[in-house]
Amino acid sequence: MDLISSLTIVMLLGSTLFVSPACGYDPLDPNGNITIRWDVLQKPADAHHDVRLSIVNYQLFRHIDFPGWKLSWTWRNEEVIWSITGAETTEQGDCSKFTGGSLPHCCEKKPVIIDLLPNAPFNKQVSNCCRSGILSSMLQDSVNYISAFQMNIGSADTNLNISLPTNFTLGVPGYTCGDPFRVPPTKFPEDHGRRSTQAFATWNVTCSYSQYKASSVPTCCVSLSAFYNSTIVDCPKCSCACQGQTGAKCVKPGESPPVLHLGHNGVPKPVVDCSSHMCPIKVHWHVKQSYTQYWRVKITVTNLNHARNYSQWDLVVLHPNLDNITQVFSFNYKPLNIYGNINDTGVFYGIKYYNDMLLQSGENGNVQSELLMQKDSGTKFSFNGGWGFPRKISFNGDECVMPQPDDYPRSPNKAHFNAQTTFFSSSLVLLVSLMLMNVLS
Ligand SMILES: *[C@@H]1O[C@H](CO)[C@@H](O)[C@H](O)[C@H]1NC(C)=O
Ligand SMILES: *[C@@H]1O[C@H](CO)[C@@H](O)[C@H](O)[C@H]1NC(C)=O
Ligand SMILES: *[C@@H]1O[C@H](CO)[C@@H](O)[C@H](O)[C@H]1NC(C)=O
Ligand SMILES: *[C@@H]1O[C@H](CO)[C@@H](O)[C@H](O)[C@H]1NC(C)=O
Ligand SMILES: *[C@@H]1O[C@H](CO)[C@@H](O)[C@H](O)[C@H]1NC(C)=O
Ligand SMILES: *[C@@H]1O[C@H](CO)[C@@H](O)[C@H](O)[C@H]1NC(C)=O
Ligand SMILES: *[C@@H]1O[C@H](CO)[C@@H](O)[C@H](O)[C@H]1NC(C)=O
Ligand SMILES: CC(=O)N[C@H]1CO[C@H](CO)[C@@H](O)[C@@H]1O
């Protein structure tokens, strides 16, 4: 078996392990989920009680971008929301059962709750509210990964106890929520953490993400080039769609993009530049230079979508030499070493107010970075077998389509066994540990 075909097998094996669309399990973020926490603040008196709801994004590198979350559930009985701060429901619904005085904020059986905008009046705010439903990932922002609001709920039928609703949804493509689960009551710190009070009762609802549920087709692809070969290997043909396929509209050079349409959930439908791959996002990895002790890579992320800007974008990259990354220019970088000390995976993301917004397709629709990695002095370094290229890349947590290893730009010089050995042993370690994780989970 020659090098390239064994490489192919390693990669195919790798990708089947990485993508498990059915259950939404992501080996790069095995505990990643969004948890909705339902805190009943005090022992319910008459048919009213106060509930504090928090939406916590426990995912390492996935965030909720514009247009934000749109939380919904189904009440079991005749519960209503009397009042709410830090959020609002999209509809009041039919409150004709209530007469005189003030009416409830919402009487819908399935209320749809949205966050307030950042400029909401102070008397409508609570802490962690009012960010238009946008939730950062934990890794990128240690403050804005929680959204919260407070509500007073009651029942139209005062003889019935208020029961927990069911069928929670986040209103963001790709997420599925489970049933509420009773957990120990949340503690709230007071007096600078010297004392804590606690909720009367707490439930949580876990929502998990599946790329396959979010989109049946990929949304990103990778192209490759290297200083030692003039071939630029473009994204595989039809990575995201085929040109001319029904429903696949695209913008030719010089044409002005059509009027944008909002898809379901308010996310604008992609309107991409015409290309052989038809992806809204393209990541280009260029092996730029080789020095005695270091080598340099240039990464370019291009937005080919006319329909949207991507704020707080991120890129997860898997390459065995990331354990010796020395310098990253114009992006932030954090290692992601979920499997102990194999640091071959990391997250790149934009610098706040500089390039954390990837603008819509056009002249400014790209972000770029260069990285320096130190060559391992113990082995004879070589770019053979496509060693300089990433094993895996994802954009905003969705995996990008890579060219086939057979097509990688080839280096002219032959066999440097040691470098290949390093690659194979690290791939093997990774594979074995992933298999173990799959068995254990
Ligand atoms: C959700 O994430 C939290 C934090 O990482 C973790 O403690 C919890 O076990 C996760 N829940 C599930 C069901 O995976
Ligand atoms: C309401 O809850 C109380 C205390 O848990 C219980 O005794 C009562 O039977 C409940 N009422 C209804 C209608 O479920
Ligand atoms: C919740 O969703 C399930 C499946 O869609 C449905 O069978 C059930 O009736 C729903 N429950 C309520 C209270 O609407
Ligand atoms: C929430 O409940 C799930 C069960 O659905 C539990 O496994 C998980 O640990 C809880 N998560 C948190 C953050 O408390
Ligand atoms: C993207 O951002 C730019 C600059 O803030 C803005 O002019 C443009 O309208 C935005 N595009 C979309 C599709 O939202
Ligand atoms: C490798 O992982 C460790 C532990 O998280 C971290 O401290 C270190 O910075 C990482 N090294 C590189 C080069 O990313
Ligand atoms: C460059 O890479 C391509 C794709 O693998 C290969 O077909 C070609 O022979 C390589 N060129 C040289 C000069 O090695
Ligand atoms: C040259 C160099 O710094 N090599 C280091 C690369 O990273 C591994 C694992 O972290 C170290 O063991 C090497 O010494």
XYZ file of C-alpha atoms and ligand atoms in Angstrom:
553
model
C 0.000 0.000 0.000
C 1.547 3.305 -0.961
C 1.619 6.403 1.157
C -1.243 8.253 -0.492
C -3.698 5.385 -0.284
C -2.887 4.699 3.341
C -3.310 8.425 3.956
C -6.716 8.206 2.280
C -7.722 5.359 4.555
C -6.593 7.213 7.668
C -8.563 10.264 6.562
C -11.689 8.336 5.600
C -11.587 6.554 8.942
C -11.030 9.893 10.589
C -13.970 11.522 8.901
C -16.410 8.733 9.697
C -15.385 9.098 13.313
C -15.726 12.860 13.237
C -19.154 13.130 11.688
C -21.980 11.383 13.420
C -24.964 13.310 12.127
C -27.615 11.111 13.684
C -26.879 11.805 17.337
C -25.102 15.108 16.830
C -22.083 13.996 18.855
C -19.004 16.059 18.053
C -15.723 14.456 19.186
C -14.049 17.870 19.195
C -16.610 19.140 21.696
C -17.966 16.008 23.382
C -19.757 17.851 26.212
C -20.940 20.731 24.056
C -24.585 21.643 24.569
C -26.863 24.569 25.249
C -28.594 24.222 28.595
C -31.835 26.026 29.414
C -32.034 26.448 33.183
C -35.464 26.961 34.757
C -35.134 28.378 38.276
C -38.312 28.745 40.335
C -37.304 31.612 42.563
C -39.585 31.103 45.594
C -42.167 28.655 46.870
C -45.167 29.227 44.663
C -47.934 31.091 46.478
C -51.482 31.411 45.025
C -51.318 30.624 41.356
C -48.278 32.799 40.600
C -44.588 32.298 40.643
C -41.394 33.892 39.506
C -39.095 31.988 37.221
C -35.656 32.936 36.070
C -34.655 31.360 32.774
C -31.061 31.159 31.639
C -29.805 29.926 28.306
C -26.193 28.859 28.720
C -23.997 28.027 25.766
C -21.640 25.287 27.001
C -20.242 24.707 23.524
C -16.561 25.403 23.040
C -16.628 26.887 19.557
C -20.236 27.103 18.361
C -22.167 30.300 18.916
C -25.604 31.678 18.109
C -25.357 34.473 15.605
C -27.925 36.928 14.230
C -31.002 36.656 14.282
C -30.551 35.023 17.707
C -32.469 32.439 19.742
C -36.269 32.232 19.696
C -37.191 30.112 22.675
C -40.477 28.247 22.698
C -42.269 25.537 24.703
C -45.735 24.064 25.130
C -47.656 24.621 28.368
C -49.346 21.503 29.735
C -52.391 23.243 31.198
C -53.685 26.773 31.086
C -50.567 28.553 32.220
C -49.917 32.134 31.144
C -47.034 34.566 31.411
C -48.217 37.516 33.521
C -45.132 39.611 33.040
C -41.603 39.280 31.739
C -38.399 41.323 32.015
C -35.308 40.963 29.870
C -37.247 39.381 26.986
C -40.688 39.446 25.358
C -43.039 37.108 23.563
C -43.693 37.712 19.870
C -47.482 37.434 20.370
C -49.790 38.190 23.255
C -52.345 35.673 22.036
C -55.945 35.328 23.150
C -56.324 36.559 26.741
C -60.128 36.881 26.577
C -60.485 34.557 29.615
C -59.177 37.364 31.744
C -61.404 40.299 32.489
C -60.740 43.691 33.995
C -57.489 45.008 35.363
C -54.281 44.233 33.530
C -53.998 41.400 31.056
C -51.208 38.806 31.008
C -48.194 39.454 28.775
C -48.884 36.229 26.892
C -51.680 33.630 26.859
C -50.373 31.478 23.987
C -50.207 27.715 24.477
C -46.849 27.826 22.670
C -45.273 31.176 23.508
C -42.318 32.292 21.382
C -39.864 34.342 23.418
C -37.223 36.634 21.977
C -34.466 38.613 23.652
C -34.698 42.401 23.919
C -32.361 44.653 21.983
C -29.341 46.141 23.782
C -31.008 49.548 23.996
C -34.035 48.238 25.989
C -35.294 50.570 28.774
C -33.555 49.930 32.111
C -36.768 48.890 33.869
C -37.157 46.044 31.340
C -33.645 44.688 31.808
C -32.213 41.957 34.044
C -28.579 40.872 34.177
C -27.394 38.918 31.121
C -30.358 40.039 29.040
C -30.825 42.194 26.020
C -28.249 41.038 23.482
C -30.699 40.417 20.612
C -30.531 36.683 21.307
C -26.880 36.392 20.332
C -24.823 33.953 22.413
C -21.039 33.738 22.188
C -19.108 30.529 22.579
C -17.440 29.975 25.941
C -13.985 29.962 24.470
C -14.361 33.265 22.620
C -16.121 35.249 25.292
C -16.331 34.375 28.969
C -19.218 36.785 29.666
C -21.651 36.767 26.778
C -22.295 33.032 26.590
C -25.305 33.308 28.943
C -28.673 34.891 28.183
C -31.290 35.346 30.891
C -34.750 36.739 31.545
C -37.289 36.618 34.336
C -41.020 36.021 34.220
C -44.033 35.769 36.466
C -46.267 32.892 35.477
C -49.714 31.877 36.599
C -52.696 29.861 35.521
C -56.043 30.813 34.089
C -57.485 28.005 36.195
C -56.499 28.804 39.780
C -57.393 25.284 40.938
C -54.581 23.782 38.945
C -50.963 23.724 39.978
C -48.496 25.230 37.584
C -46.586 22.462 35.873
C -43.412 22.612 33.907
C -43.909 23.054 30.164
C -42.661 20.535 27.634
C -41.324 20.435 24.050
C -38.715 23.170 24.373
C -37.163 24.530 21.187
C -34.388 27.092 20.733
C -35.528 28.346 17.345
C -32.032 27.963 15.903
C -31.439 25.468 13.052
C -29.679 22.262 14.127
C -30.628 22.172 17.821
C -32.874 19.593 19.483
C -33.869 19.928 23.142
C -34.627 17.146 25.579
C -37.121 17.018 28.434
C -36.802 19.086 31.614
C -34.705 17.308 34.225
C -34.803 18.128 37.933
C -31.361 19.199 39.163
C -30.096 20.547 42.511
C -31.279 24.129 43.057
C -29.097 26.851 41.594
C -27.180 28.984 44.091
C -26.964 32.722 43.589
C -23.908 34.456 45.039
C -24.478 37.531 47.229
C -22.229 39.938 49.099
C -19.235 39.349 46.812
C -19.621 35.602 47.099
C -19.568 35.521 50.900
C -23.165 34.296 51.071
C -25.407 32.518 48.628
C -29.140 32.208 48.312
C -30.784 29.462 46.329
C -33.665 28.799 44.002
C -36.718 26.984 45.341
C -36.386 24.389 42.593
C -34.383 24.035 39.378
C -34.830 22.080 36.184
C -32.598 21.972 33.148
C -33.231 21.201 29.532
C -30.293 20.144 27.377
C -30.211 21.102 23.707
C -27.674 19.536 21.389
C -26.510 20.453 17.922
C -26.312 18.376 14.779
C -24.739 19.808 11.633
C -26.849 17.464 9.557
C -30.054 18.811 11.114
C -28.896 22.404 10.572
C -28.223 21.892 6.884
C -28.448 18.825 4.693
C -25.545 20.117 2.572
C -22.094 21.367 3.647
C -21.624 25.136 3.893
C -17.845 25.396 3.673
C -14.930 23.969 1.714
C -11.128 24.012 1.715
C -8.668 24.773 -1.079
C -4.909 24.141 -0.867
C -1.618 25.360 -2.293
C 2.079 25.251 -1.426
C 5.245 27.146 -2.326
C 6.809 23.960 -3.709
C 4.124 23.339 -6.340
C 2.378 25.827 -8.629
C -0.917 23.872 -8.641
C -3.728 25.428 -6.637
C -6.062 22.649 -5.562
C -9.542 24.155 -5.490
C -12.438 22.975 -3.367
C -13.900 19.708 -4.678
C -16.503 20.247 -7.389
C -20.087 20.503 -6.065
C -18.872 20.571 -2.431
C -21.972 22.481 -1.358
C -24.120 22.387 -4.512
C -23.687 22.083 -8.266
C -23.986 25.062 -10.544
C -27.142 24.792 -12.618
C -28.784 22.407 -10.158
C -32.410 23.406 -9.527
C -32.683 25.830 -6.652
C -28.944 26.606 -6.682
C -28.903 30.298 -7.655
C -25.647 32.174 -7.836
C -24.210 35.573 -8.696
C -21.913 35.834 -11.743
C -19.012 38.317 -11.677
C -20.305 41.833 -12.401
C -23.924 40.886 -11.692
C -25.648 42.586 -8.781
C -26.991 40.173 -6.177
C -30.748 39.576 -6.135
C -33.035 40.844 -3.375
C -32.358 38.844 -0.205
C -34.962 36.451 1.131
C -35.298 35.316 4.701
C -35.504 31.561 5.060
C -37.321 29.834 7.923
C -36.028 31.036 11.312
C -35.150 34.417 9.837
C -31.697 33.358 8.598
C -31.128 34.899 5.152
C -30.898 32.207 2.471
C -27.360 32.105 1.061
C -26.780 33.855 -2.265
C -23.323 32.721 -3.341
C -20.863 33.697 -6.027
C -20.947 31.250 -8.941
C -18.165 28.685 -8.545
C -17.563 25.014 -9.137
C -18.143 24.318 -5.412
C -20.970 26.832 -4.677
C -20.016 27.152 -1.006
C -20.787 30.293 1.005
C -17.464 29.949 2.865
C -14.088 28.960 1.452
C -10.947 28.436 3.524
C -7.633 28.541 1.696
C -4.552 26.970 3.294
C -1.257 27.959 1.689
C 2.041 26.436 2.812
C 3.991 29.619 2.287
C 7.582 29.129 3.297
C 10.037 26.768 4.925
C 12.877 27.991 7.145
C 15.507 25.931 8.938
C 13.563 25.647 12.177
C 10.109 26.938 11.275
C 7.552 26.833 8.506
C 4.870 29.328 7.643
C 1.230 28.930 6.609
C -1.169 31.541 5.301
C -4.884 31.041 5.979
C -7.544 33.005 4.090
C -11.238 32.692 4.891
C -13.441 34.093 2.132
C -17.130 34.860 2.459
C -18.753 34.126 -0.904
C -22.232 34.712 0.485
C -23.917 38.005 -0.437
C -26.707 37.434 2.064
C -24.826 37.773 5.330
C -21.933 38.917 7.440
C -20.566 36.399 9.936
C -19.895 37.943 13.341
C -17.679 36.157 15.876
C -16.720 33.553 13.282
C -14.269 30.806 14.234
C -12.195 28.134 12.590
C -11.293 24.800 14.189
C -8.156 23.311 12.646
C -6.607 19.898 13.123
C -2.941 19.621 12.204
C -0.316 17.526 14.046
C 2.145 20.428 14.195
C -0.198 22.721 16.123
C 1.522 21.363 19.247
C 4.455 23.539 18.223
C 2.648 26.626 17.019
C 4.957 29.546 17.690
C 3.220 32.621 16.402
C -0.205 33.528 14.972
C -0.569 36.855 13.172
C -3.840 38.837 13.165
C -6.079 36.053 14.553
C -6.570 34.852 18.101
C -5.654 31.246 18.794
C -6.559 28.839 21.584
C -5.546 25.164 21.752
C -8.416 22.692 22.148
C -6.956 19.727 23.878
C -9.886 17.665 24.883
C -7.887 14.434 24.658
C -5.213 15.201 27.182
C -1.945 16.422 25.804
C -2.373 15.698 22.101
C -2.584 19.344 21.147
C -3.142 18.938 17.464
C -6.406 20.898 17.398
C -7.032 24.560 17.965
C -9.496 27.359 17.393
C -8.673 30.481 15.390
C -10.975 33.474 15.675
C -11.015 37.164 14.866
C -9.675 40.004 16.964
C -12.462 42.127 18.435
C -13.244 45.270 16.412
C -10.514 44.316 13.908
C -11.503 41.196 12.017
C -14.077 39.374 14.153
C -16.698 40.253 11.527
C -16.379 38.434 8.222
C -18.129 40.747 5.781
C -20.435 39.698 2.972
C -18.992 38.691 -0.413
C -17.052 41.460 -2.092
C -13.711 43.220 -1.891
C -13.619 43.141 1.933
C -15.287 39.765 2.323
C -12.267 37.908 3.680
C -10.001 37.593 6.705
C -6.383 36.417 6.682
C -3.715 35.211 9.019
C -0.252 33.690 8.940
C 1.114 31.130 11.375
C 4.590 30.010 12.247
C 5.122 26.462 13.434
C 8.328 25.008 14.753
C 9.689 21.934 13.019
C 10.225 18.975 15.284
C 13.988 18.761 15.691
C 13.932 15.048 16.551
C 12.822 13.922 13.084
C 13.790 14.767 9.548
C 11.215 17.328 8.477
C 9.442 16.905 5.161
C 6.314 18.124 3.388
C 5.844 14.721 1.743
C 2.479 13.015 1.731
C 0.650 16.316 2.154
C 2.025 16.673 5.679
C 1.801 20.461 5.566
C -1.964 20.435 5.060
C -4.674 20.365 7.723
C -6.420 17.076 8.495
C -9.694 18.820 9.219
C -11.163 22.325 9.226
C -14.516 23.554 10.409
C -16.058 26.999 10.157
C -18.373 28.045 13.019
C -18.398 24.400 14.081
C -19.555 23.035 10.729
C -17.138 20.783 8.962
C -15.638 21.963 5.662
C -15.281 19.702 2.622
C -11.586 18.924 1.964
C -9.945 17.915 -1.326
C -9.047 14.214 -1.635
C -5.514 13.446 -0.371
C -4.673 12.082 -3.849
C -5.153 15.584 -5.243
C -2.981 17.463 -2.748
C -0.162 19.577 -4.229
C 2.767 17.181 -4.233
C 6.286 18.055 -3.158
C 8.924 17.283 -5.800
C 11.455 15.604 -3.450
C 10.975 11.968 -2.520
C 10.538 10.037 0.723
C 11.591 11.438 4.024
C 10.458 8.568 6.077
C 10.749 10.185 9.494
C 8.311 12.999 8.923
C 5.762 10.528 7.612
C 6.270 8.330 10.619
C 5.548 11.281 12.900
C 2.371 11.997 11.018
C 1.251 8.395 11.104
C 1.964 7.887 14.752
C 0.105 11.044 15.699
C -2.839 10.084 13.474
C -2.831 6.665 15.069
C -2.783 8.070 18.582
C -5.674 10.332 17.617
C -7.628 7.518 15.993
C -7.145 5.186 18.911
C -8.162 7.845 21.393
C -11.225 8.773 19.334
C -12.227 5.118 19.150
C -11.831 4.854 22.898
C -13.981 7.938 23.373
C -16.638 6.442 21.103
C -16.597 3.219 23.071
C -16.755 5.001 26.403
C -19.501 7.452 25.477
C -23.957 20.020 29.049
O -22.768 20.749 29.274
C -22.398 20.836 30.630
C -21.160 21.715 30.694
O -20.140 21.241 29.857
C -22.117 19.438 31.170
O -21.813 19.514 32.535
C -23.365 18.586 30.990
O -23.086 17.271 31.377
C -23.790 18.590 29.525
N -25.039 17.866 29.411
C -25.169 16.852 28.585
C -26.510 16.174 28.598
O -24.289 16.493 27.827
C -51.142 20.810 43.615
O -49.991 20.529 44.392
C -50.297 20.139 45.738
C -48.989 19.993 46.492
O -48.015 19.349 45.700
C -51.085 18.829 45.708
O -51.431 18.450 47.029
C -52.357 19.057 44.884
O -53.054 17.827 44.763
C -52.039 19.579 43.512
N -53.267 19.905 42.803
C -53.545 19.486 41.574
C -54.864 19.902 41.012
O -52.754 18.788 40.919
C -44.637 17.392 22.297
O -44.142 16.914 21.058
C -44.502 15.551 20.802
C -43.811 15.122 19.538
O -43.859 16.129 18.569
C -46.028 15.435 20.722
O -46.381 14.091 20.505
C -46.637 15.915 22.021
O -48.046 15.889 21.943
C -46.168 17.323 22.345
N -46.647 17.675 23.670
C -47.451 18.713 23.892
C -47.867 18.953 25.314
O -47.785 19.455 22.984
C -28.847 18.921 32.921
O -29.579 17.717 32.845
C -28.935 16.649 32.170
C -29.888 15.549 31.956
O -30.740 15.903 30.901
C -27.713 16.265 32.979
O -27.060 15.169 32.382
C -26.777 17.468 32.987
O -25.641 17.204 33.756
C -27.454 18.731 33.478
N -26.609 19.842 33.069
C -26.259 20.804 33.891
C -25.393 21.877 33.327
O -26.618 20.859 35.047
C -22.647 43.671 6.518
O -22.023 44.699 7.253
C -21.850 45.917 6.509
C -21.034 46.859 7.344
O -21.453 46.872 8.679
C -23.221 46.465 6.147
O -23.074 47.638 5.375
C -23.973 45.430 5.332
O -25.287 45.859 5.047
C -24.052 44.090 6.062
N -24.589 43.089 5.165
C -25.606 42.285 5.474
C -26.038 41.332 4.428
O -26.152 42.315 6.562
C -0.903 22.497 24.707
O -1.875 22.303 25.730
C -1.532 22.887 26.970
C -2.575 22.484 27.994
O -3.828 23.044 27.707
C -1.428 24.396 26.809
O -1.061 24.983 28.047
C -0.376 24.709 25.774
O -0.332 26.107 25.542
C -0.669 23.982 24.469
N 0.433 24.193 23.552
C 0.261 24.695 22.313
C 1.517 24.908 21.540
O -0.826 24.954 21.850
C 2.001 19.377 -8.072
O 0.887 18.697 -7.465
C 0.024 18.100 -8.390
C -1.180 17.558 -7.616
O -0.811 16.568 -6.717
C 0.762 17.022 -9.168
O -0.109 16.478 -10.135
C 1.979 17.648 -9.847
O 2.752 16.645 -10.448
C 2.834 18.377 -8.840
N 3.879 19.102 -9.535
C 5.186 18.940 -9.271
C 6.124 19.782 -10.033
O 5.549 18.144 -8.419
C 10.825 21.660 18.534
C 9.791 21.598 19.578
O 9.521 22.545 20.284
N 9.182 20.435 19.729
C 8.136 20.236 20.704
C 6.796 20.117 19.986
O 5.777 19.773 20.907
C 6.008 18.542 21.557
C 4.763 18.212 22.369
O 4.231 19.364 22.985
C 7.267 18.637 22.394
O 7.501 17.385 23.041
C 8.410 18.988 21.491
O 9.577 19.199 22.262
